[in-house]
Amino acid sequence: MSTPLSFPPSVARQLSRRSVFEALLHRSPISRADLAKVTSLSKQTMSEVIDAFEQQGLVRPVGRTRGNVGRTAVLYELSPDSGQVLGIDLGAQRLTVALADIAGRVLAEADEPTDSRGGAWTLDQIARLSDRLARDNHTHPSRIRSIVMATPGVVNPKSGAIEMAPNITGLDHLNVVGLLGEKLGSPAVLENDINLALLGEIWHGCARNVDNVAFLALGSGVGLGLYVNGRLVRGENGAAGEIGYLPIGGDPLQAESRLQGCLEYQIGAAGVVRRYREAGGSEVGSERQVFERAQTGDPTAATVVEETARLTALAAAAVIATVDPQLLVLGGSVGSRPDFADKVARLVLQLSARSVEIRTSTLGRRAGVVGALSVALRRLHDEIFGVAELTTALPLPPPAQRSASQ
Amino acid sequence: MSTPLSFPPSVARQLSRRSVFEALLHRSPISRADLAKVTSLSKQTMSEVIDAFEQQGLVRPVGRTRGNVGRTAVLYELSPDSGQVLGIDLGAQRLTVALADIAGRVLAEADEPTDSRGGAWTLDQIARLSDRLARDNHTHPSRIRSIVMATPGVVNPKSGAIEMAPNITGLDHLNVVGLLGEKLGSPAVLENDINLALLGEIWHGCARNVDNVAFLALGSGVGLGLYVNGRLVRGENGAAGEIGYLPIGGDPLQAESRLQGCLEYQIGAAGVVRRYREAGGSEVGSERQVFERAQTGDPTAATVVEETARLTALAAAAVIATVDPQLLVLGGSVGSRPDFADKVARLVLQLSARSVEIRTSTLGRRAGVVGALSVALRRLHDEIFGVAELTTALPLPPPAQRSASQ
DNA sequence: ATTGATTCGTCAATAGACCGAATTAATATG
DNA sequence: CATATTAATTCGGTCTATTGACGAATCAAT
């Protein structure tokens, strides 16, 4: 329970390093004098810290100031080759990989169709694509120090293993984290794709600087990412946001509802197609066609789309009533269609007691990789400058406690 | 943005003090030698810290060790009069007040019917009762250093003001925080009563040591408290957990639904009574009688109760699908009825994809005050030993960032 | 070209905080 | 009563950060 480690004076140095690093992260080419001002550390301390950083290869000089009165200052920035991170988005159709340096500068991105054979083939494909990406960018895979992969399905927050990956075959029984880390030579972590898309929107997308966000993704399935109090909500089993199981749109005790979720049975891609067929619509290959036909005047399709929007809005209203987010982001291949998102937004505002801001995803299918990068980056930073042990709130004593005196 | 204060070596001392305090909190009569072991600080440092604490009046010696080989050690405990906190639960019917010392030992508790005139009378009543409680316990109101009050309705998380208090008249337009703090002579904070009941169960009740809890309270109204990632979820407007507005149990666009909430219209106390009347039941004064009649064989009442349980379970299932808690606690005057809770629990397990532990509140109507005490205590601790500025995660740089070199 | 103002960065001195080792104090045990 | 054992203090040394003084490098003006 109680903190196992002592606090030698070096915590102070650790904190100093941390705040210098943070300043470097945000105002990159910067002089030691300015760093001292920003961090309100002394110039002296600053020189010591920067020297250490430079010896470590974390930081490098980039030119000097010019034009100002007074002596010129040496400018520093985070060294791009001091550490890199890899983000992977493993989708059922598409595999995307991106590389960023320690300062969060995105160096490169690549994607290709996912190997449909699944299992070990998929892992091989990931390794190959990542490797190529690194080499094409004049860097070496060994520089990569943190890897995060977005995957559909439920990721167990304790073991980090994939528990249900409906659309990618043969991954549930593999030690994906272990194998991936081994193949790529650095620690890898998995996270649900919707959660990472949400984090992507928070870092680079439409949800910047918002602390309470709900991300509703509607595509082949329906899912929710939750960001509350500035932190991702995973849930006890990693199953937070599995709103396919919301008791909305049908009888939740029915067989289909129990199997794939009451709501998902209706508004998932398969559900949309089924409802269109049941309503007498002609044969379609995918849910996309239903939406396209609705736009070109097919009344049956329009009704199906309308009902889909209504159910989506009900789900959104349920989430809003439960967590009261500041912002609702609509995403996914269906959810981010402008016509559809508009309908949903209008309905949500009618349904909710208080008004919520609603936006559509700006990163689209890139959201997953970007989010993966952001987590990989954060993990790397924590590894170098972590102060996790110090941050926990003072736990209150258990009830049994009674005064020893009197 | 960046940390405004510097880190003189005294952060180290602050952290040491903090961890010594924590150890004192949990293993109260304890010697300096043992403290040194537990915190893994040196005996030397420990003596310095304890000396300072003693001078400050935070700690006091209580006897010595006996019976062991070697020199006896002086035992210390947190001094009960070094700081006290007050918890208040302002209910529509009942006003409860409790006093605890800095170590979380509950010193006294008192309650009486709420002054039905509301507004300023209620505030006066609170001040009077609190004052009496302090004096009856040989302490002085001036020793109280932190006050937290539970109140029904939505509390704005930014201003701390009551925004909707449906059952207590004349409080919404008063500066309750200010007046209360003034009357009682120390800083006061408001929090929603269900949120505090949840925190009460987490501190002293049935949800100890659980990090993801949903507390579903069903009484005159219906509400939810959410505890996620070890923190309370308030929502952007303090309206998280307003599940009366879940689109369950009726048409969410209907006038009643929009006004008081779709779900609440059905399963709130008024809704239960109304449904019983509509189903042909004889006249009843309160929802309680409906539940009692159901138990004594009234078939109409039984049907109404059954439907209430079903809707409650649907709401619970919605919450579980959204946040995936480890534990669901049922509370409130209706929700904690054993017969009712059993029904709901059975239904929830049928409805949810994965099994969740379900318990009923163990603190009952005390939950609110206990939770208020826990928050008041935490605020006091943070005031003395806060390290809040250091705990924020390293923010990632914004997307605009580009390398200055090349 | 010289001088002055201004800013950058280092040096040296000092204070706060920690630890480990040695020392003194107080007790139980044989 | 001597001895082992544990508690607490004293002392010396290390690490970190601050402060003020000072040299170095530049722009601006004479």
Tab-separated table of C-alpha atoms in Angstrom, chain A residues 24 32 84 92 146 186 255 258 270 279 289 322 398:
chain	number	residue	atom	x	y	z
A	24	LEU	CA	10.715	21.381	-24.928
A	32	ARG	CA	18.165	27.688	-22.093
A	84	GLN	CA	10.448	6.749	-31.908
A	92	ALA	CA	-10.801	-5.914	-40.854
A	146	SER	CA	6.967	1.924	-27.872
A	186	SER	CA	10.011	-3.345	-28.416
A	255	ALA	CA	-31.964	-14.578	-28.815
A	258	ARG	CA	-28.426	-11.596	-26.266
A	270	ALA	CA	-25.977	-6.312	-41.053
A	279	ALA	CA	-39.079	-3.722	-45.714
A	289	GLN	CA	-25.840	1.049	-50.750
A	322	THR	CA	-25.357	8.676	-18.076
A	398	PRO	CA	-10.565	1.891	6.481
